[in-house]
CSV table of C-alpha atoms in Angstrom, one decimal:
chain,number,residue,atom,x,y,z
H,1,MET,CA,17.1,282.7,-16.1
H,2,THR,CA,19.0,282.0,-12.9
H,3,CYS,CA,18.6,278.8,-10.6
H,4,SER,CA,17.2,280.3,-7.0
H,5,PHE,CA,19.0,277.8,-4.9
H,6,CYS,CA,22.6,278.0,-6.6
H,7,ASN,CA,22.2,280.9,-9.1
H,8,ALA,CA,23.1,279.0,-12.0
H,9,LEU,CA,22.5,280.5,-15.6
H,10,VAL,CA,19.9,278.1,-17.2
H,11,TRP,CA,17.3,278.2,-20.2
H,12,LYS,CA,13.7,278.8,-19.3
H,13,GLY,CA,12.9,274.8,-21.1
H,14,GLU,CA,15.1,273.4,-18.7
H,15,ALA,CA,12.3,274.1,-15.9
H,16,ILE,CA,10.7,270.9,-14.5
H,17,GLY,CA,6.9,270.4,-13.9
H,18,ARG,CA,4.2,272.9,-14.9
H,19,PRO,CA,5.2,276.4,-14.1
H,20,THR,CA,2.3,278.5,-12.9
H,21,HIS,CA,2.3,282.5,-13.0
H,22,SER,CA,2.4,282.4,-9.0
H,23,SER,CA,5.2,279.9,-8.6
H,24,ARG,CA,9.0,280.2,-9.0
H,25,LYS,CA,10.4,278.0,-11.9
H,26,LEU,CA,12.2,275.0,-10.6
H,27,PHE,CA,15.2,273.5,-12.0
H,28,ALA,CA,17.0,270.0,-11.4
H,29,ILE,CA,19.7,270.3,-14.3
H,30,CYS,CA,22.2,272.4,-11.8
H,31,CYS,CA,21.9,271.2,-8.3
H,32,GLN,CA,18.8,269.3,-8.1
H,33,GLN,CA,16.9,271.9,-6.3
H,34,GLY,CA,19.7,272.6,-3.7
H,35,ARG,CA,20.0,269.1,-2.5
H,36,VAL,CA,23.5,268.8,-4.2
H,37,LYS,CA,25.9,270.9,-2.6
H,38,LEU,CA,28.8,272.4,-5.0
H,39,PRO,CA,32.1,274.5,-4.0
H,40,PRO,CA,31.1,278.2,-5.3
H,41,VAL,CA,32.1,279.1,-8.8
H,42,LYS,CA,35.1,281.0,-9.6
H,43,GLU,CA,33.9,284.5,-11.2
H,44,PRO,CA,34.2,284.8,-14.7
H,45,PRO,CA,36.7,287.0,-16.1
H,46,SER,CA,35.6,290.2,-16.1
H,47,SER,CA,36.0,290.6,-20.1
H,48,LEU,CA,33.7,287.7,-20.6
H,49,LYS,CA,31.3,289.3,-17.8
H,50,GLU,CA,31.2,292.4,-20.0
H,51,LEU,CA,30.6,290.2,-23.0
H,52,ILE,CA,27.5,287.9,-21.9
H,53,ASP,CA,24.9,290.7,-22.1
H,54,THR,CA,25.8,292.2,-25.3
H,55,PRO,CA,23.5,291.1,-27.9
H,56,THR,CA,26.2,290.6,-30.4
H,57,TYR,CA,27.8,287.8,-27.9
H,58,ARG,CA,24.4,286.2,-27.3
H,59,LYS,CA,23.7,286.1,-30.9
H,60,HIS,CA,27.2,283.9,-31.6
H,61,ASN,CA,27.7,282.3,-28.4
H,62,ARG,CA,27.6,279.2,-29.8
H,63,LEU,CA,29.4,279.9,-32.9
H,64,LEU,CA,32.2,281.4,-30.8
H,65,ASN,CA,32.0,278.6,-28.5
H,66,SER,CA,33.1,276.4,-31.6
H,67,LEU,CA,35.8,278.5,-33.0
H,68,LEU,CA,37.5,278.2,-29.9
H,69,ALA,CA,37.1,274.3,-29.3
H,70,PHE,CA,40.2,272.2,-28.6
H,71,THR,CA,38.7,269.1,-30.3
H,72,SER,CA,35.7,267.7,-32.3
H,73,MET,CA,33.0,265.3,-31.0
H,74,GLY,CA,33.2,261.9,-31.8
H,75,ALA,CA,30.3,259.5,-31.6
H,76,LYS,CA,28.1,257.2,-33.8
H,77,ILE,CA,25.4,259.3,-34.7
H,78,ASP,CA,21.9,257.9,-35.0
H,79,HIS,CA,20.7,259.5,-38.4
H,80,THR,CA,17.3,257.7,-38.2
H,81,VAL,CA,15.9,260.2,-35.6
H,82,THR,CA,17.2,263.6,-37.2
H,83,GLY,CA,15.0,265.3,-39.4
H,84,THR,CA,11.6,263.9,-38.2
H,85,PRO,CA,8.7,266.1,-37.1
H,86,GLY,CA,8.9,267.6,-33.2
H,87,PRO,CA,11.7,268.9,-31.4
H,88,PHE,CA,15.0,268.6,-32.3
H,89,THR,CA,16.6,264.9,-31.3
H,90,PHE,CA,20.4,263.9,-31.3
H,91,SER,CA,20.8,260.6,-30.8
H,92,VAL,CA,23.9,258.8,-29.9
H,93,HIS,CA,24.9,255.1,-29.9
H,94,GLY,CA,27.7,254.1,-27.5
H,95,GLN,CA,30.1,256.6,-25.8
H,96,ASN,CA,30.8,259.9,-27.1
H,97,HIS,CA,34.5,261.1,-27.1
H,98,HIS,CA,36.4,263.6,-28.6
H,99,ARG,CA,38.7,263.5,-31.6
H,100,MET,CA,42.2,265.6,-30.6
H,101,GLY,CA,44.2,264.6,-33.5
H,102,SER,CA,47.8,265.6,-34.3
H,103,LEU,CA,49.4,268.9,-32.6
H,104,LEU,CA,49.9,270.5,-36.3
H,105,PRO,CA,48.1,270.5,-39.5
H,106,ALA,CA,49.3,267.5,-42.1
H,107,ASP,CA,51.0,269.1,-45.0
H,108,GLY,CA,48.7,271.2,-47.4
H,109,LYS,CA,45.6,270.8,-44.7
H,110,PRO,CA,44.4,274.1,-42.9
H,111,PRO,CA,44.7,274.0,-39.1
H,112,GLN,CA,41.8,273.1,-36.9
H,113,PHE,CA,40.6,272.9,-33.1
H,114,LEU,CA,43.8,272.7,-31.0
H,115,GLN,CA,46.1,273.1,-33.8
H,116,LEU,CA,44.6,276.8,-34.3
H,117,TYR,CA,46.5,277.7,-30.7
H,118,ILE,CA,49.9,276.1,-32.0
H,119,TYR,CA,50.5,276.7,-36.0
H,120,ASP,CA,50.4,280.0,-37.9
H,121,THR,CA,48.9,282.1,-34.6
H,122,ALA,CA,49.8,285.2,-36.4
H,123,ASN,CA,46.8,284.8,-38.6
H,124,GLU,CA,44.8,282.9,-35.8
H,125,VAL,CA,41.8,284.8,-36.1
H,126,GLU,CA,41.7,284.5,-39.7
H,127,ASN,CA,42.3,280.9,-39.4
H,128,ARG,CA,39.9,280.4,-37.1
H,129,MET,CA,37.2,282.1,-39.4
H,130,LYS,CA,38.4,279.8,-42.2
H,131,SER,CA,38.1,276.5,-40.3
H,132,MET,CA,34.2,277.1,-39.4
H,133,SER,CA,33.5,278.4,-43.2
H,134,ARG,CA,35.1,275.4,-45.0
H,135,GLY,CA,36.7,277.8,-47.6
H,136,GLU,CA,33.5,279.1,-48.8
H,137,SER,CA,31.9,282.8,-47.6
H,138,LYS,CA,33.3,284.0,-44.0
H,139,VAL,CA,31.5,283.1,-41.0
H,140,LYS,CA,29.8,286.4,-39.7
H,141,VAL,CA,30.9,286.8,-36.3
H,142,ASP,CA,32.7,290.1,-34.7
H,143,GLU,CA,36.4,289.7,-35.2
H,144,LYS,CA,37.2,291.8,-31.8
H,145,ILE,CA,34.9,290.0,-29.9
H,146,LEU,CA,36.9,286.4,-30.9
H,147,GLU,CA,40.0,288.3,-30.5
H,148,GLN,CA,38.8,289.3,-26.7
H,149,LEU,CA,38.3,285.7,-26.3
H,150,ILE,CA,41.2,284.3,-27.5
H,151,LYS,CA,43.2,286.6,-24.9
H,152,MET,CA,40.8,285.7,-22.2
H,153,LEU,CA,41.8,282.2,-22.8
H,154,ASP,CA,45.5,282.8,-23.1
H,155,LEU,CA,45.2,284.1,-19.8
H,156,ASN,CA,43.0,282.3,-17.9
H,157,ASN,CA,42.6,278.8,-19.4
H,158,HIS,CA,45.4,276.4,-18.5
H,159,LEU,CA,45.0,273.9,-21.8
H,160,ALA,CA,45.2,277.3,-24.0
H,161,GLN,CA,48.6,278.1,-21.8
H,162,THR,CA,49.6,274.3,-22.2
H,163,PHE,CA,49.1,274.9,-26.3
H,164,ARG,CA,50.8,278.1,-26.3
H,165,HIS,CA,53.8,276.5,-24.7
H,166,ALA,CA,53.7,274.0,-27.5
H,167,ARG,CA,53.3,276.8,-30.0
H,168,ASP,CA,56.6,278.4,-28.6
H,169,ARG,CA,58.7,275.5,-28.9
H,170,TYR,CA,57.3,274.7,-32.3
H,171,GLU,CA,58.2,278.3,-33.3
H,172,SER,CA,61.8,278.1,-32.1
H,173,GLY,CA,62.8,276.0,-34.8
H,174,THR,CA,65.2,273.7,-32.9
H,175,GLY,CA,63.4,270.9,-35.1
H,176,GLU,CA,63.0,269.0,-31.8
H,177,GLU,CA,59.9,266.8,-31.7
H,178,PHE,CA,57.5,267.2,-28.6
H,179,ASN,CA,54.0,265.6,-27.9
H,180,ILE,CA,51.2,266.5,-25.0
H,181,ARG,CA,50.0,264.3,-22.6
H,182,LEU,CA,46.7,264.3,-20.5
H,183,ILE,CA,47.3,261.4,-17.8
H,184,SER,CA,44.3,260.0,-16.2
H,185,GLN,CA,44.0,258.4,-12.9
H,186,LYS,CA,42.1,255.1,-13.2
H,187,GLN,CA,41.9,255.0,-9.1
H,188,ARG,CA,39.5,258.1,-9.0
H,189,GLY,CA,35.9,256.0,-9.0
H,190,ARG,CA,33.3,255.8,-11.5
H,191,GLN,CA,33.7,259.4,-13.1
H,192,TYR,CA,36.0,260.1,-16.2
H,193,ASP,CA,37.9,262.3,-14.6
H,194,LEU,CA,40.8,263.8,-16.3
H,195,PRO,CA,43.5,265.7,-14.6
H,196,SER,CA,43.2,269.2,-12.9
H,197,ALA,CA,45.4,272.1,-14.3
H,198,MET,CA,48.4,271.0,-12.0
H,199,ARG,CA,48.6,267.9,-13.3
H,200,LEU,CA,49.0,268.9,-16.8
H,201,SER,CA,52.4,268.6,-18.5
H,202,ALA,CA,54.0,269.6,-22.0
């Protein structure tokens, strides 16, 4: 569904109030029904626009998102509310954070998350599939779609480009140590706001 104010793509279940057949559905999750004015969103890459409405992509979009993630989520999860009757509930104590880990996998360990952008990228699709299956049966997702999304990120995502630069340094074989830093600016107010693409360095 689409928000009638800002054209954001939203889920039917995110509508507020009790919709009737005669009234349009209203959403508060995106622009607060037009009260929040945001700059127009950049057009997504054409390769993604072509995929978005295909049944295969729609069926596996969460899995594909996980296969391309840079980090894993970290939090103290409250397991007392999981598995109870009613709608699925995911409760977290304290602050949600992301686990980034090292740029390269430990000896004998398979690459995961951002390491997949740097290490053994000649076998990247296979490594990504294995990272989600944990050595069991292969994840069932169209490998051509995954390859297409990897190429799209390489062309359009500044973090992916930064990690590819790290891969090039690693594969150059100079043995030189390197690291990547995301430097936050504390004077930017209450919002947790990492630097934009122009302030990334490797």
